[in-house]
């Protein structure tokens, strides 16, 4: 009795002193440390997970397209100040909880292009993450910059398939972390494709994530009593499902990389959680939270005594203007914006010609050629792609002749869209271009909402529609040639495009492409191209050609002739 009384006194004293320093969460943590975790008579145990992925430097709220929130009356989303509010309001009623980050905090807004990882590190520490795995984009500025970022973080960094002899990375990255108080291990993994899509140093190696996770599970199970094992992954939703299927001992996967919307809302591509059976026929729960921090992933699970999940409850929390922004953090974020104006005024190159946007919806335009060529050249550096394709609607402003500023590039391409590579058949490409020109996608019968622009190495010819009053060019597709050869309907082509297009944007493609690997953002790629080319001298080269009906007849006769010859040869 006496000892219980002492304990209560101690508890009260400690609570009072902690409360005096800081309200809210700290109070709860101190109580948790003193109380025994609740496990019922069957050995069941409850814990909550909050998880985020692919925030891509969206420290502040953003508009639905991902750009700065300049028109709040149209709705703005996300931002770490909102996440902080949700955590402050809900975490105290979840005695045992973890807040985990599945990677790709880097690249996507000026908070990264101006500050590198510095303000991101500060924000993540302030939000109080319990662990993070690395995304491919964390390597965008190389190992040294990543090392500096990681050494500033105040929580563990986990990735079981990264081996690095870089002195800082070697010390800061570990395969897993054990949360002793919850008797739970979190194993990290990062996409094995990172060297091809980002810039890790030669001494940083990535191995097969599935093998790395299974080896780590086996190690944990053979050296500790831990049975609750979760994976924090940056390998994409499809690979997460394969990871679930091909391992044993893992029952929860919190993922990122593919920007997959899961949940019960419009546009979601799967359930939250997605259940997949593992090698032993046991259920594995897979969750991920879309991208940019528009949703905060949240799931409560009940573990049985063997570390399997018996029950769950939860759904991703949508962060809209109905959630207040925590004022302290928001004030910091606002202050960090101050130098952006000066940064935007910096000259990044020079152009002798006006890079025109005004004609992009009506036919080939100079800024369209320029951007698509930049994307093609960028991707040709590490892949054998055929051409680049973008939507005219994503090109927002002309870049005037004279000095080019960073701000002009960002104004012309404000969306922070990322470059992706897709593989498509000639038939699909034909349908795509034909659909753009008739403004109806033949594969789903729905409107196509933009004209296109393309890179070198492809020529598209069409007969324009007479007397069209449409805001974008219309016509009938006549021919497509790639690398000087007529489009082969059976062949597969590699196309560089934007995550927006590949995800069904403007209805260019149907069906769309899942599990995309996002590369650098469009503005970054264009800045690099300008730096290499400056002074820019560019001219239209008729890669998008309007032709007459006579010419169409000739093209069609030639095509038939070729087809007949091919058939004859085949016989
Ligand atoms: C876990 O949570 C469920 C649902 O809220 C509850 O019914 C159960 O009693 C809890 N079990 C433990 C061990 O806390
Ligand atoms: C909040 O967002 C909605 C759309 O999501 C918008 O209609 C509304 O005007 C916004 N409210 C304010 C106060 O900005
Ligand atoms: C790390 O922290 C130091 C000291 O606060 C700061 O100067 C530096 O910019 C930070 N770097 C990164 C990448 O976070
Ligand atoms: C760090 O270096 C040691 C010695 O080479 C190696 O065994 C270990 O796996 C490395 N750790 C990481 C995370 O790369
Ligand atoms: C999904 O949302 C709809 C509408 O809000 C609701 O009727 C339905 O029950 C929900 N389904 C699940 C599985 O939560
Ligand atoms: C191509 O790769 C080299 C070496 O990694 C790099 O220096 C160069 O900037 C890259 N060029 C483009 C267009 O990305
Ligand atoms: C197209 O417009 C011209 C001039 O406005 C007019 O003379 C012609 O009849 C129109 N043709 C069609 C097919 O509408």
mmCIF file of C-alpha atoms in Angstrom, residues 124-393:
data_model
loop_
_atom_site.group_PDB
_atom_site.id
_atom_site.type_symbol
_atom_site.label_atom_id
_atom_site.label_comp_id
_atom_site.label_asym_id
_atom_site.label_seq_id
_atom_site.Cartn_x
_atom_site.Cartn_y
_atom_site.Cartn_z
ATOM 1 C CA UNK A 124 10.565 16.545 -38.946
ATOM 2 C CA UNK A 125 12.285 16.906 -35.569
ATOM 3 C CA UNK A 126 9.676 19.343 -34.386
ATOM 4 C CA UNK A 127 6.820 17.072 -35.489
ATOM 5 C CA UNK A 128 8.469 14.288 -33.500
ATOM 6 C CA UNK A 129 8.796 11.369 -35.907
ATOM 7 C CA UNK A 130 9.747 8.109 -34.217
ATOM 8 C CA UNK A 131 11.588 6.694 -37.263
ATOM 9 C CA UNK A 132 12.058 7.237 -40.971
ATOM 10 C CA UNK A 133 13.196 5.174 -43.928
ATOM 11 C CA UNK A 134 14.973 6.703 -46.913
ATOM 12 C CA UNK A 135 13.325 7.354 -50.251
ATOM 13 C CA UNK A 136 15.257 7.512 -53.523
ATOM 14 C CA UNK A 137 14.867 11.297 -53.575
ATOM 15 C CA UNK A 138 16.810 11.604 -50.334
ATOM 16 C CA UNK A 139 19.867 10.852 -52.526
ATOM 17 C CA UNK A 140 19.125 13.592 -55.076
ATOM 18 C CA UNK A 141 21.909 15.847 -53.824
ATOM 19 C CA UNK A 142 24.354 13.039 -53.192
ATOM 20 C CA UNK A 143 25.598 11.204 -50.112
ATOM 21 C CA UNK A 144 27.295 14.174 -48.416
ATOM 22 C CA UNK A 145 24.173 16.296 -48.392
ATOM 23 C CA UNK A 146 22.079 13.351 -47.223
ATOM 24 C CA UNK A 147 24.635 12.683 -44.486
ATOM 25 C CA UNK A 148 24.346 16.241 -43.231
ATOM 26 C CA UNK A 149 20.546 15.994 -43.239
ATOM 27 C CA UNK A 150 20.564 12.659 -41.403
ATOM 28 C CA UNK A 151 22.997 13.792 -38.756
ATOM 29 C CA UNK A 152 20.593 16.634 -37.949
ATOM 30 C CA UNK A 153 17.658 14.300 -37.354
ATOM 31 C CA UNK A 154 16.805 13.346 -33.789
ATOM 32 C CA UNK A 155 15.186 9.966 -34.516
ATOM 33 C CA UNK A 156 16.372 6.643 -36.012
ATOM 34 C CA UNK A 157 16.828 6.143 -39.785
ATOM 35 C CA UNK A 158 16.123 2.614 -40.953
ATOM 36 C CA UNK A 159 16.878 0.880 -44.255
ATOM 37 C CA UNK A 160 17.937 -2.751 -44.266
ATOM 38 C CA UNK A 161 18.998 -2.940 -47.920
ATOM 39 C CA UNK A 162 21.421 0.000 -47.987
ATOM 40 C CA UNK A 163 25.114 -0.655 -47.435
ATOM 41 C CA UNK A 164 27.315 2.404 -47.431
ATOM 42 C CA UNK A 165 30.939 3.066 -46.665
ATOM 43 C CA UNK A 166 30.209 6.804 -46.642
ATOM 44 C CA UNK A 167 31.289 7.620 -43.074
ATOM 45 C CA UNK A 168 28.130 9.496 -42.071
ATOM 46 C CA UNK A 169 25.632 7.274 -43.873
ATOM 47 C CA UNK A 170 27.325 4.206 -42.428
ATOM 48 C CA UNK A 171 26.838 5.550 -38.927
ATOM 49 C CA UNK A 172 23.310 6.926 -39.255
ATOM 50 C CA UNK A 173 21.488 4.268 -41.283
ATOM 51 C CA UNK A 174 20.577 1.046 -39.525
ATOM 52 C CA UNK A 175 18.508 -1.889 -40.769
ATOM 53 C CA UNK A 176 15.830 -1.706 -38.073
ATOM 54 C CA UNK A 177 14.902 -0.095 -34.797
ATOM 55 C CA UNK A 178 13.397 -1.786 -31.775
ATOM 56 C CA UNK A 179 10.913 0.203 -29.733
ATOM 57 C CA UNK A 180 11.578 -1.606 -26.456
ATOM 58 C CA UNK A 181 8.628 -0.067 -24.646
ATOM 59 C CA UNK A 182 6.264 -1.457 -27.289
ATOM 60 C CA UNK A 183 8.224 -4.685 -27.904
ATOM 61 C CA UNK A 184 8.025 -3.836 -31.600
ATOM 62 C CA UNK A 185 10.602 -3.685 -34.396
ATOM 63 C CA UNK A 186 10.420 -1.456 -37.460
ATOM 64 C CA UNK A 187 12.504 -2.558 -40.464
ATOM 65 C CA UNK A 188 13.186 -0.065 -43.253
ATOM 66 C CA UNK A 189 13.822 -0.651 -46.976
ATOM 67 C CA UNK A 190 14.482 1.605 -49.945
ATOM 68 C CA UNK A 191 13.888 0.959 -53.641
ATOM 69 C CA UNK A 192 16.713 -0.979 -55.218
ATOM 70 C CA UNK A 193 16.337 1.214 -58.323
ATOM 71 C CA UNK A 194 17.698 4.293 -56.497
ATOM 72 C CA UNK A 195 21.056 4.429 -58.352
ATOM 73 C CA UNK A 196 19.212 4.673 -61.708
ATOM 74 C CA UNK A 197 16.776 7.361 -60.604
ATOM 75 C CA UNK A 198 18.742 9.453 -58.110
ATOM 76 C CA UNK A 199 22.366 10.247 -57.248
ATOM 77 C CA UNK A 200 23.764 8.027 -54.492
ATOM 78 C CA UNK A 201 27.570 7.802 -54.404
ATOM 79 C CA UNK A 202 29.436 4.784 -55.792
ATOM 80 C CA UNK A 203 30.075 3.497 -52.262
ATOM 81 C CA UNK A 204 26.389 3.304 -51.422
ATOM 82 C CA UNK A 205 24.795 0.045 -52.565
ATOM 83 C CA UNK A 206 21.200 -1.134 -52.640
ATOM 84 C CA UNK A 207 20.273 -4.800 -52.419
ATOM 85 C CA UNK A 208 17.067 -6.768 -52.951
ATOM 86 C CA UNK A 209 14.519 -5.366 -50.459
ATOM 87 C CA UNK A 210 12.597 -8.611 -49.983
ATOM 88 C CA UNK A 211 15.694 -10.623 -49.158
ATOM 89 C CA UNK A 212 16.917 -7.853 -46.841
ATOM 90 C CA UNK A 213 13.608 -7.733 -44.950
ATOM 91 C CA UNK A 214 13.382 -11.513 -44.530
ATOM 92 C CA UNK A 215 16.988 -11.709 -43.325
ATOM 93 C CA UNK A 216 16.328 -8.925 -40.844
ATOM 94 C CA UNK A 217 13.138 -10.585 -39.574
ATOM 95 C CA UNK A 218 15.053 -13.840 -39.084
ATOM 96 C CA UNK A 219 17.793 -11.984 -37.250
ATOM 97 C CA UNK A 220 15.342 -10.208 -34.939
ATOM 98 C CA UNK A 221 13.434 -13.400 -34.195
ATOM 99 C CA UNK A 222 16.583 -15.377 -33.462
ATOM 100 C CA UNK A 223 18.240 -12.769 -31.246
ATOM 101 C CA UNK A 224 15.332 -11.126 -29.383
ATOM 102 C CA UNK A 225 11.877 -11.937 -28.040
ATOM 103 C CA UNK A 226 10.269 -9.386 -30.340
ATOM 104 C CA UNK A 227 7.307 -10.736 -32.302
ATOM 105 C CA UNK A 228 5.658 -7.534 -33.484
ATOM 106 C CA UNK A 229 7.502 -6.626 -36.658
ATOM 107 C CA UNK A 230 6.498 -3.901 -39.095
ATOM 108 C CA UNK A 231 8.162 -2.709 -42.304
ATOM 109 C CA UNK A 232 8.555 0.933 -43.259
ATOM 110 C CA UNK A 233 9.158 0.834 -46.992
ATOM 111 C CA UNK A 234 9.918 3.029 -49.952
ATOM 112 C CA UNK A 235 9.482 0.505 -52.778
ATOM 113 C CA UNK A 236 5.958 1.203 -54.132
ATOM 114 C CA UNK A 237 2.549 -0.403 -53.620
ATOM 115 C CA UNK A 238 3.107 -3.305 -56.044
ATOM 116 C CA UNK A 239 6.429 -4.221 -54.467
ATOM 117 C CA UNK A 240 4.839 -3.888 -51.021
ATOM 118 C CA UNK A 241 2.359 -6.570 -52.035
ATOM 119 C CA UNK A 242 5.168 -8.788 -53.306
ATOM 120 C CA UNK A 243 7.067 -8.189 -50.058
ATOM 121 C CA UNK A 244 3.995 -9.306 -48.128
ATOM 122 C CA UNK A 245 3.526 -12.436 -50.241
ATOM 123 C CA UNK A 246 7.137 -13.560 -50.271
ATOM 124 C CA UNK A 247 8.032 -13.262 -46.581
ATOM 125 C CA UNK A 248 7.007 -14.618 -43.208
ATOM 126 C CA UNK A 249 7.011 -12.898 -39.835
ATOM 127 C CA UNK A 250 5.873 -9.521 -41.154
ATOM 128 C CA UNK A 251 2.283 -8.394 -40.560
ATOM 129 C CA UNK A 252 2.225 -4.679 -41.255
ATOM 130 C CA UNK A 253 3.782 -2.695 -44.112
ATOM 131 C CA UNK A 254 3.694 1.093 -44.183
ATOM 132 C CA UNK A 255 4.845 2.133 -47.632
ATOM 133 C CA UNK A 256 5.582 4.934 -50.043
ATOM 134 C CA UNK A 257 7.178 5.652 -53.439
ATOM 135 C CA UNK A 258 4.249 5.004 -55.811
ATOM 136 C CA UNK A 259 2.041 7.872 -54.517
ATOM 137 C CA UNK A 260 -0.840 5.418 -54.279
ATOM 138 C CA UNK A 261 -4.140 6.706 -52.908
ATOM 139 C CA UNK A 262 -5.694 4.034 -50.658
ATOM 140 C CA UNK A 263 -8.937 4.485 -48.774
ATOM 141 C CA UNK A 264 -12.594 5.129 -49.211
ATOM 142 C CA UNK A 265 -12.545 8.272 -51.348
ATOM 143 C CA UNK A 266 -12.824 9.246 -55.022
ATOM 144 C CA UNK A 267 -9.725 8.280 -57.000
ATOM 145 C CA UNK A 268 -8.484 5.708 -54.489
ATOM 146 C CA UNK A 269 -7.015 2.644 -56.203
ATOM 147 C CA UNK A 270 -7.340 0.164 -53.357
ATOM 148 C CA UNK A 271 -8.559 -0.415 -49.825
ATOM 149 C CA UNK A 272 -6.860 0.962 -46.709
ATOM 150 C CA UNK A 273 -5.486 -1.364 -45.446
ATOM 151 C CA UNK A 274 -4.886 -3.730 -48.387
ATOM 152 C CA UNK A 275 -4.726 -7.318 -47.127
ATOM 153 C CA UNK A 276 -2.354 -9.824 -48.711
ATOM 154 C CA UNK A 277 -1.519 -13.341 -47.504
ATOM 155 C CA UNK A 278 2.102 -14.083 -46.681
ATOM 156 C CA UNK A 279 4.055 -17.265 -47.426
ATOM 157 C CA UNK A 280 2.531 -18.932 -44.363
ATOM 158 C CA UNK A 281 -1.013 -17.932 -45.357
ATOM 159 C CA UNK A 282 -1.247 -15.227 -42.676
ATOM 160 C CA UNK A 283 -2.654 -11.781 -43.367
ATOM 161 C CA UNK A 284 -0.327 -8.858 -43.969
ATOM 162 C CA UNK A 285 -1.749 -5.341 -43.712
ATOM 163 C CA UNK A 286 -0.432 -2.844 -46.279
ATOM 164 C CA UNK A 287 -1.032 0.888 -45.886
ATOM 165 C CA UNK A 288 0.278 3.980 -47.641
ATOM 166 C CA UNK A 289 -0.799 7.620 -47.655
ATOM 167 C CA UNK A 290 -0.909 8.997 -51.225
ATOM 168 C CA UNK A 291 1.558 11.915 -51.522
ATOM 169 C CA UNK A 292 2.543 15.442 -50.379
ATOM 170 C CA UNK A 293 1.010 14.988 -46.932
ATOM 171 C CA UNK A 294 -2.505 15.536 -48.210
ATOM 172 C CA UNK A 295 -3.462 12.565 -46.030
ATOM 173 C CA UNK A 296 -1.979 11.466 -42.723
ATOM 174 C CA UNK A 297 -2.079 7.656 -42.611
ATOM 175 C CA UNK A 298 -3.580 6.344 -39.389
ATOM 176 C CA UNK A 299 -4.304 2.787 -38.248
ATOM 177 C CA UNK A 300 -4.908 1.191 -34.821
ATOM 178 C CA UNK A 301 -4.041 -2.477 -34.663
ATOM 179 C CA UNK A 302 -4.525 -5.232 -32.118
ATOM 180 C CA UNK A 303 -1.619 -7.681 -32.026
ATOM 181 C CA UNK A 304 -2.031 -11.200 -30.678
ATOM 182 C CA UNK A 305 0.662 -12.824 -28.565
ATOM 183 C CA UNK A 306 2.394 -14.108 -31.722
ATOM 184 C CA UNK A 307 2.653 -10.659 -33.314
ATOM 185 C CA UNK A 308 -0.168 -11.254 -35.795
ATOM 186 C CA UNK A 309 -2.812 -8.599 -36.317
ATOM 187 C CA UNK A 310 -6.253 -9.579 -35.043
ATOM 188 C CA UNK A 311 -8.175 -6.371 -35.549
ATOM 189 C CA UNK A 312 -7.700 -2.936 -36.972
ATOM 190 C CA UNK A 313 -9.424 0.383 -37.049
ATOM 191 C CA UNK A 314 -8.502 3.541 -38.936
ATOM 192 C CA UNK A 315 -8.383 5.438 -42.206
ATOM 193 C CA UNK A 316 -6.144 8.090 -43.723
ATOM 194 C CA UNK A 317 -6.966 11.522 -42.327
ATOM 195 C CA UNK A 318 -7.636 14.125 -45.029
ATOM 196 C CA UNK A 319 -5.956 17.432 -44.223
ATOM 197 C CA UNK A 320 -8.112 20.208 -45.611
ATOM 198 C CA UNK A 321 -8.864 23.766 -44.575
ATOM 199 C CA UNK A 322 -11.148 22.397 -41.851
ATOM 200 C CA UNK A 323 -8.062 21.433 -39.813
ATOM 201 C CA UNK A 324 -6.367 24.330 -38.070
ATOM 202 C CA UNK A 325 -2.688 24.984 -38.626
ATOM 203 C CA UNK A 326 -0.630 24.795 -35.441
ATOM 204 C CA UNK A 327 0.345 28.477 -35.160
ATOM 205 C CA UNK A 328 3.932 28.087 -33.899
ATOM 206 C CA UNK A 329 5.103 25.823 -36.704
ATOM 207 C CA UNK A 330 3.122 27.750 -39.321
ATOM 208 C CA UNK A 331 4.803 30.983 -38.258
ATOM 209 C CA UNK A 332 8.207 29.358 -38.800
ATOM 210 C CA UNK A 333 7.212 28.024 -42.215
ATOM 211 C CA UNK A 334 5.918 31.471 -43.226
ATOM 212 C CA UNK A 335 9.190 33.027 -42.145
ATOM 213 C CA UNK A 336 11.216 30.514 -44.201
ATOM 214 C CA UNK A 337 9.426 31.733 -47.326
ATOM 215 C CA UNK A 338 10.872 35.242 -46.998
ATOM 216 C CA UNK A 339 14.036 34.783 -49.117
ATOM 217 C CA UNK A 340 12.210 32.974 -51.917
ATOM 218 C CA UNK A 341 11.522 36.148 -53.864
ATOM 219 C CA UNK A 342 15.163 37.047 -54.153
ATOM 220 C CA UNK A 343 15.999 33.469 -55.070
ATOM 221 C CA UNK A 344 13.392 33.516 -57.825
ATOM 222 C CA UNK A 345 14.983 36.660 -59.269
ATOM 223 C CA UNK A 346 18.323 34.881 -59.782
ATOM 224 C CA UNK A 347 19.399 34.577 -63.420
ATOM 225 C CA UNK A 348 19.921 30.991 -64.520
ATOM 226 C CA UNK A 349 20.679 31.533 -68.222
ATOM 227 C CA UNK A 350 19.930 33.534 -71.322
ATOM 228 C CA UNK A 351 17.680 33.024 -74.342
ATOM 229 C CA UNK A 352 18.052 34.817 -77.676
ATOM 230 C CA UNK A 353 14.467 33.901 -78.630
ATOM 231 C CA UNK A 354 11.134 34.153 -76.895
ATOM 232 C CA UNK A 355 10.158 30.678 -75.654
ATOM 233 C CA UNK A 356 6.501 30.946 -76.463
ATOM 234 C CA UNK A 357 3.676 29.370 -74.496
ATOM 235 C CA UNK A 358 0.708 31.214 -76.020
ATOM 236 C CA UNK A 359 0.366 28.837 -78.995
ATOM 237 C CA UNK A 360 0.896 25.570 -77.098
ATOM 238 C CA UNK A 361 -2.772 24.502 -77.246
ATOM 239 C CA UNK A 362 -3.015 25.273 -80.972
ATOM 240 C CA UNK A 363 -0.022 23.400 -82.357
ATOM 241 C CA UNK A 364 3.691 22.939 -81.879
ATOM 242 C CA UNK A 365 5.072 25.723 -79.649
ATOM 243 C CA UNK A 366 8.622 26.662 -78.823
ATOM 244 C CA UNK A 367 8.432 26.211 -75.057
ATOM 245 C CA UNK A 368 6.795 22.817 -75.656
ATOM 246 C CA UNK A 369 9.666 21.701 -77.915
ATOM 247 C CA UNK A 370 12.193 23.053 -75.449
ATOM 248 C CA UNK A 371 10.702 21.373 -72.370
ATOM 249 C CA UNK A 372 10.136 18.034 -74.101
ATOM 250 C CA UNK A 373 13.705 18.042 -75.452
ATOM 251 C CA UNK A 374 15.012 18.790 -71.948
ATOM 252 C CA UNK A 375 13.124 15.756 -70.624
ATOM 253 C CA UNK A 376 14.346 13.503 -73.429
ATOM 254 C CA UNK A 377 17.978 14.526 -72.968
ATOM 255 C CA UNK A 378 17.692 14.121 -69.194
ATOM 256 C CA UNK A 379 16.321 10.596 -69.449
ATOM 257 C CA UNK A 380 18.635 9.501 -72.269
ATOM 258 C CA UNK A 381 21.429 9.941 -69.730
ATOM 259 C CA UNK A 382 20.381 6.734 -67.987
ATOM 260 C CA UNK A 383 17.847 4.963 -70.223
ATOM 261 C CA UNK A 384 17.214 4.269 -73.916
ATOM 262 C CA UNK A 385 13.932 6.127 -74.306
ATOM 263 C CA UNK A 386 12.309 6.963 -77.659
ATOM 264 C CA UNK A 387 10.784 10.396 -77.116
ATOM 265 C CA UNK A 388 9.131 12.729 -74.598
ATOM 266 C CA UNK A 389 5.464 13.693 -74.416
ATOM 267 C CA UNK A 390 3.854 16.439 -72.322
ATOM 268 C CA UNK A 391 0.472 18.129 -72.087
ATOM 269 C CA UNK A 392 0.149 21.664 -73.400
ATOM 270 C CA UNK A 393 -1.977 22.515 -70.362
#
